[in-house]
Coordinates of C-alpha atoms and ligand atoms in Angstrom, one line a residue:
M1 CA -0.1 0.0 0.1
K2 CA 1.1 3.7 -0.5
I3 CA 0.8 5.2 3.0
A4 CA 1.2 8.9 3.4
I5 CA 2.6 9.9 6.7
L6 CA 1.6 13.6 7.6
S7 CA 4.3 14.7 9.9
R8 CA 6.6 17.8 10.0
N9 CA 9.9 16.0 10.7
K10 CA 10.8 12.5 9.5
D11 CA 13.6 12.3 12.2
L12 CA 11.1 12.3 15.1
Y13 CA 10.9 8.9 17.0
S14 CA 7.2 8.2 16.2
T15 CA 7.7 9.1 12.6
R16 CA 10.7 7.0 12.1
R17 CA 8.9 4.0 13.7
L18 CA 6.0 4.3 11.6
I19 CA 8.3 4.5 8.5
E20 CA 10.1 1.4 9.8
A21 CA 6.8 -0.6 10.6
C22 CA 5.5 0.2 6.7
E23 CA 8.7 -0.9 5.3
Q24 CA 8.8 -4.0 7.2
R25 CA 5.2 -5.0 6.3
G26 CA 6.0 -4.3 2.5
H27 CA 4.3 -1.1 2.2
E28 CA 5.5 2.3 0.6
P29 CA 5.6 5.2 3.1
M30 CA 6.0 8.8 2.2
V31 CA 6.5 11.5 4.9
I32 CA 4.6 14.7 3.9
D33 CA 5.0 17.9 5.8
V34 CA 1.5 19.4 5.9
L35 CA 2.6 22.9 5.9
R36 CA 4.3 22.3 2.6
S37 CA 1.3 20.7 1.1
Y38 CA -1.2 22.6 -1.0
M39 CA -4.4 21.8 -2.5
D40 CA -6.6 22.1 -5.3
V41 CA -10.3 22.0 -4.3
V42 CA -11.9 21.9 -7.8
P43 CA -15.3 20.0 -7.9
S44 CA -14.9 16.1 -8.3
K45 CA -11.1 16.2 -8.8
P46 CA -9.4 17.0 -5.6
E47 CA -5.5 17.1 -5.7
I48 CA -2.7 17.6 -3.3
H49 CA 0.6 19.1 -4.4
F50 CA 4.0 18.9 -2.5
K51 CA 7.0 20.8 -3.5
G52 CA 5.9 21.2 -7.1
E53 CA 4.7 17.7 -7.5
N54 CA 1.0 16.1 -7.7
L55 CA 1.1 13.5 -5.1
G56 CA -1.7 11.3 -6.5
R57 CA -3.7 8.8 -4.5
F58 CA -2.5 7.2 -1.4
D59 CA -4.3 4.0 0.2
A60 CA -4.0 5.3 3.6
V61 CA -2.8 8.5 5.5
I62 CA -1.4 8.6 9.1
P63 CA -2.0 12.0 10.5
R64 CA 0.6 13.3 12.9
I65 CA -0.7 16.6 13.3
G66 CA 0.8 18.7 16.2
A67 CA -1.4 21.0 18.2
S68 CA -0.3 24.2 16.6
V69 CA -1.0 23.2 13.2
T70 CA -4.5 21.9 13.8
F71 CA -6.5 24.1 11.4
Y72 CA -4.2 23.7 8.3
G73 CA -3.2 20.0 9.1
T74 CA -6.8 18.9 9.4
A75 CA -7.6 20.8 6.0
V76 CA -4.9 18.8 4.4
L77 CA -6.2 15.7 5.9
R78 CA -9.7 16.2 4.6
Q79 CA -8.3 16.6 1.1
F80 CA -7.0 13.2 1.6
E81 CA -10.2 11.9 2.6
M82 CA -12.0 13.5 -0.3
M83 CA -9.5 11.7 -2.6
G84 CA -10.4 8.5 -1.0
S85 CA -7.6 7.6 1.2
F86 CA -8.2 5.8 4.5
P87 CA -7.3 8.1 7.4
L88 CA -5.9 6.2 10.7
N89 CA -7.9 9.0 12.4
E90 CA -10.4 11.1 10.6
S91 CA -10.2 15.0 10.3
V92 CA -13.3 15.5 12.2
A93 CA -12.3 13.3 15.2
I94 CA -8.9 15.1 15.3
A95 CA -10.5 18.6 15.4
R96 CA -13.0 17.4 18.1
S97 CA -10.3 16.1 20.3
R98 CA -8.2 19.3 20.1
D99 CA -11.1 21.3 21.8
K100 CA -10.6 20.4 25.4
L101 CA -14.0 21.6 26.4
R102 CA -15.7 20.0 23.6
S103 CA -14.1 16.6 24.3
L104 CA -15.1 16.8 28.1
Q105 CA -18.7 17.6 27.1
L106 CA -18.7 14.6 24.7
L107 CA -17.2 12.2 27.1
S108 CA -19.7 13.4 29.9
R109 CA -22.5 12.9 27.8
K110 CA -21.7 9.3 27.4
G111 CA -21.1 8.7 31.0
V112 CA -17.2 8.5 30.9
G113 CA -15.7 9.2 34.5
L114 CA -14.1 12.6 34.6
P115 CA -12.6 15.0 37.1
N116 CA -15.3 17.7 38.1
T117 CA -14.6 20.6 35.5
G118 CA -15.9 24.1 35.3
Y119 CA -15.5 26.7 32.8
A120 CA -16.7 30.5 32.9
H121 CA -16.1 33.6 30.8
H122 CA -16.8 36.3 33.2
P123 CA -14.6 37.2 36.2
D124 CA -17.7 37.9 38.2
D125 CA -18.6 34.2 38.0
V126 CA -15.4 32.9 39.3
Q127 CA -16.3 32.7 43.1
D128 CA -19.4 30.5 42.2
L129 CA -17.3 28.4 39.6
I130 CA -14.8 27.6 42.4
K131 CA -17.7 26.5 44.7
M132 CA -19.2 24.4 42.0
V133 CA -16.0 22.3 41.4
G134 CA -15.6 21.7 45.1
G135 CA -13.4 24.5 46.4
A136 CA -9.4 24.4 46.7
P137 CA -7.2 22.8 46.1
L138 CA -7.9 22.9 42.5
V139 CA -6.2 22.7 39.1
I140 CA -6.5 25.5 36.4
K141 CA -5.7 24.8 32.8
L142 CA -4.9 26.9 29.8
L143 CA -7.2 25.4 27.2
E144 CA -4.4 25.8 24.5
G145 CA -1.7 24.3 26.8
T146 CA 0.2 21.0 26.1
Q147 CA 3.0 19.2 27.8
G148 CA 1.9 20.4 31.2
I149 CA 2.5 24.1 30.4
G150 CA -0.2 26.2 31.7
V151 CA -1.3 23.6 34.1
V152 CA -1.3 25.2 37.8
L153 CA -2.3 23.7 41.1
A154 CA -3.9 26.3 43.2
E155 CA -3.7 25.1 47.0
T156 CA -6.0 27.8 48.5
K157 CA -9.1 29.6 47.3
K158 CA -7.3 32.9 47.4
A159 CA -4.5 31.5 45.2
A160 CA -7.1 30.1 42.9
E161 CA -8.8 33.3 42.5
S162 CA -5.7 35.3 41.7
V163 CA -4.5 32.8 39.0
I164 CA -7.9 32.8 37.5
E165 CA -8.2 36.7 37.4
A166 CA -4.6 36.8 36.0
F167 CA -5.5 34.4 33.1
M168 CA -8.8 35.9 32.3
G169 CA -7.1 39.4 32.4
L170 CA -4.7 37.9 29.6
K171 CA -8.0 36.9 27.7
A172 CA -6.8 33.2 28.0
N173 CA -9.2 30.5 27.9
I174 CA -9.2 28.3 30.9
L175 CA -11.1 25.5 32.8
I176 CA -10.7 24.7 36.3
Q177 CA -11.0 21.3 37.6
E178 CA -11.2 19.4 41.0
Y179 CA -7.6 18.3 42.2
I180 CA -7.2 14.5 42.2
K181 CA -4.9 14.3 45.1
E182 CA -5.0 10.4 45.5
A183 CA -3.6 10.0 42.0
G184 CA -0.2 11.0 43.8
G185 CA 1.3 12.7 41.0
A186 CA 0.9 9.8 38.5
D187 CA -1.4 9.2 35.5
I188 CA -1.9 6.3 33.3
R189 CA -1.6 6.6 29.6
C190 CA -3.5 3.8 27.7
L191 CA -2.7 3.5 23.9
V192 CA -5.9 2.5 22.2
V193 CA -5.6 1.0 18.7
G194 CA -8.8 -0.1 16.8
G195 CA -10.8 -0.5 20.0
K196 CA -8.2 -2.2 22.1
V197 CA -5.7 -1.1 24.7
V198 CA -2.6 -2.4 23.1
A199 CA -0.1 -0.7 25.7
A200 CA -0.1 1.1 28.8
M201 CA 2.3 3.0 30.9
K202 CA 2.2 4.7 34.3
R203 CA 3.9 8.3 34.3
Q204 CA 5.2 9.6 37.7
A205 CA 6.0 13.1 38.4
L206 CA 9.1 14.2 40.0
P207 CA 8.8 14.6 43.9
G208 CA 7.1 18.0 44.7
E209 CA 5.6 18.2 41.1
F210 CA 2.0 17.1 40.4
R211 CA 2.4 17.1 36.7
S212 CA 3.6 13.7 35.4
N213 CA 4.3 15.0 31.7
L214 CA 7.6 13.4 30.5
H215 CA 8.6 16.8 29.2
R216 CA 8.3 18.0 33.0
G217 CA 10.7 15.5 34.2
G218 CA 8.2 12.6 34.8
S219 CA 9.3 9.0 34.5
A220 CA 7.4 6.3 32.7
S221 CA 7.1 2.7 33.7
L222 CA 5.1 -0.5 32.8
V223 CA 1.9 -0.8 34.5
K224 CA -0.9 -3.4 34.8
I225 CA -4.3 -1.7 34.2
T226 CA -7.5 -3.0 35.7
P227 CA -10.5 -4.1 33.6
T228 CA -12.4 -1.0 34.6
E229 CA -9.5 1.3 33.3
R230 CA -9.3 -0.6 30.0
A231 CA -13.0 -0.4 29.4
T232 CA -12.8 3.4 30.2
A233 CA -9.9 4.0 27.8
V234 CA -11.7 2.0 25.0
K235 CA -15.0 4.0 25.5
A236 CA -13.3 7.3 25.6
A237 CA -11.6 6.5 22.2
K238 CA -14.8 5.4 20.8
V239 CA -16.8 8.4 21.8
M240 CA -14.3 10.7 20.2
G241 CA -14.4 8.6 17.1
L242 CA -10.6 7.9 17.3
N243 CA -9.1 4.6 15.8
V244 CA -5.8 5.3 17.5
A245 CA -5.8 7.5 20.8
G246 CA -3.7 8.0 23.9
V247 CA -6.0 8.2 26.8
D248 CA -4.7 9.8 30.0
I249 CA -6.4 8.6 33.2
L250 CA -6.0 9.5 36.9
R251 CA -6.6 6.8 39.4
S252 CA -9.1 8.3 41.8
D253 CA -11.2 7.0 44.7
R254 CA -14.1 6.9 42.7
G255 CA -12.4 5.0 39.8
P256 CA -10.5 6.0 36.6
L257 CA -11.2 9.5 35.5
V258 CA -10.2 10.5 31.9
M259 CA -8.1 13.7 31.9
E260 CA -7.4 13.8 28.1
V261 CA -7.8 12.0 24.8
N262 CA -4.9 12.6 22.5
S263 CA -5.3 12.0 18.7
S264 CA -1.5 11.9 17.7
P265 CA 0.0 10.1 20.8
G266 CA 3.7 9.9 20.8
L267 CA 5.2 6.5 20.7
E268 CA 8.5 6.9 22.2
G269 CA 7.5 6.7 25.9
I270 CA 5.1 4.1 25.5
E271 CA 7.0 1.8 23.3
I272 CA 10.1 1.9 25.7
A273 CA 8.1 1.6 28.8
S274 CA 5.8 -1.2 27.6
G275 CA 8.3 -3.1 25.3
K276 CA 5.4 -3.3 22.6
D277 CA 5.6 -2.7 19.0
V278 CA 2.9 -0.1 18.7
A279 CA 4.0 1.1 15.2
D280 CA 3.6 -2.3 13.9
M281 CA 0.2 -2.6 15.5
I282 CA -0.9 0.7 13.8
I283 CA 0.2 -0.7 10.4
A284 CA -1.5 -4.0 10.8
F285 CA -4.8 -2.1 11.8
I286 CA -4.5 0.2 8.5
E287 CA -3.9 -3.2 6.5
K288 CA -7.3 -4.6 7.9
N289 CA -9.4 -1.5 7.6
A290 CA -8.0 0.4 4.7
K291 CA -10.5 0.3 1.8
P292 CA -10.9 3.2 -0.6
N293 CA -13.5 5.7 0.6
K294 CA -13.7 4.0 4.0
T295 CA -14.2 7.2 6.1
K296 CA -17.6 8.0 7.9
T297 CA -17.5 11.6 6.4
R298 CA -15.2 11.4 3.3
G299 CA -14.0 14.9 4.1
K300 CA -17.4 16.5 4.6
G301 CA -17.1 17.1 8.4
Ligands
LIG401 P1 -1.4 18.7 29.3 O1 -2.4 18.5 28.2 O2 -0.7 20.1 29.1 O3 -0.4 17.6 29.4 P2 -3.0 17.8 31.3 O4 -4.3 18.2 31.5 O5 -2.7 16.5 30.7 O6 -2.1 18.8 30.7 O7 -2.1 17.9 32.8 C1 -0.8 17.6 33.0 C2 -0.5 17.0 34.2 O8 -1.0 17.3 35.4 C3 -1.3 15.6 34.0 O9 -0.4 14.6 33.4 C4 -1.5 15.0 35.4 O10 -0.2 14.5 36.0 C5 -1.5 16.4 36.2 N1 -3.0 16.7 36.3 C6 -3.8 17.4 35.7 N2 -5.0 17.6 36.0 C7 -5.1 17.0 37.3 C8 -6.1 17.0 38.1 N3 -7.4 17.4 37.9 N4 -5.8 16.3 39.3 C9 -4.6 15.7 39.5 N5 -3.4 16.0 38.8 C10 -3.8 16.5 37.5

């Protein structure tokens, strides 16, 4: 099969592993920088060009679209879908997952366990909002943040108020969330491929830090997940409409709580911690499912 990998850098661990897995399974991968792709949207004959060349048709496309290029990246992916390529994750599902509030609303509607979360626009509503999520300590998150940047733990009501006021003053979009203390600075990343959890790891924050992101110095290790955690991760990916997803779960006293569903999960941490060949499983999933025009939306979303 001809497989397009939408990635800005072919030397990134995840991209390299996907290229290797494609080649090992006898496919023809091509890495395409979405920001260097341009499109012809003429009726009935959509085309994608890259560095002066008409790319033609691919059997499948693996989107690895960074949060900062979601808008253009999903447009390019939609073009592939219009041309009948099978997308590992569909453009609509990626766009959905990039909106943290929309994601939490979808998950809550389907009864997936979540930390109590609030959102307000006007500073006058902050007092009541803090009460609604159960008071301090609480976590304040910038909606546009990634890798733990813009995630703040406010230990007291006063601290929470000043941080929220400061963010609102800067016109930043934020959400506030109950602090899950019993998670102990750890979270569980479940890698879901085709409705199954194929690998899982536990990320533990450094002492004195509550954010377990590997970019914040957290460490990854192999973890055995419970059947409830497994079912929660699978359901979260399904609700978001993602074939491949990294589902981040906090272990709370009332069971697993989903924090985030990532549509372009990194492979490095999870492959190393779990010893699993996730890239190979992703390509095997594509082999099983890629048929021409087999997207729900065909780029309509
Ligand atoms: P990002 O998308 O920037 O990684 P997250 O929402 O995943 O932001 O938060 C970063 C880290 O902070 C998480 O991995 C987790 O360890 C910790 N964390 C986030 N929200 C909570 C919470 N409500 N309670 C306890 N810890 C949390």
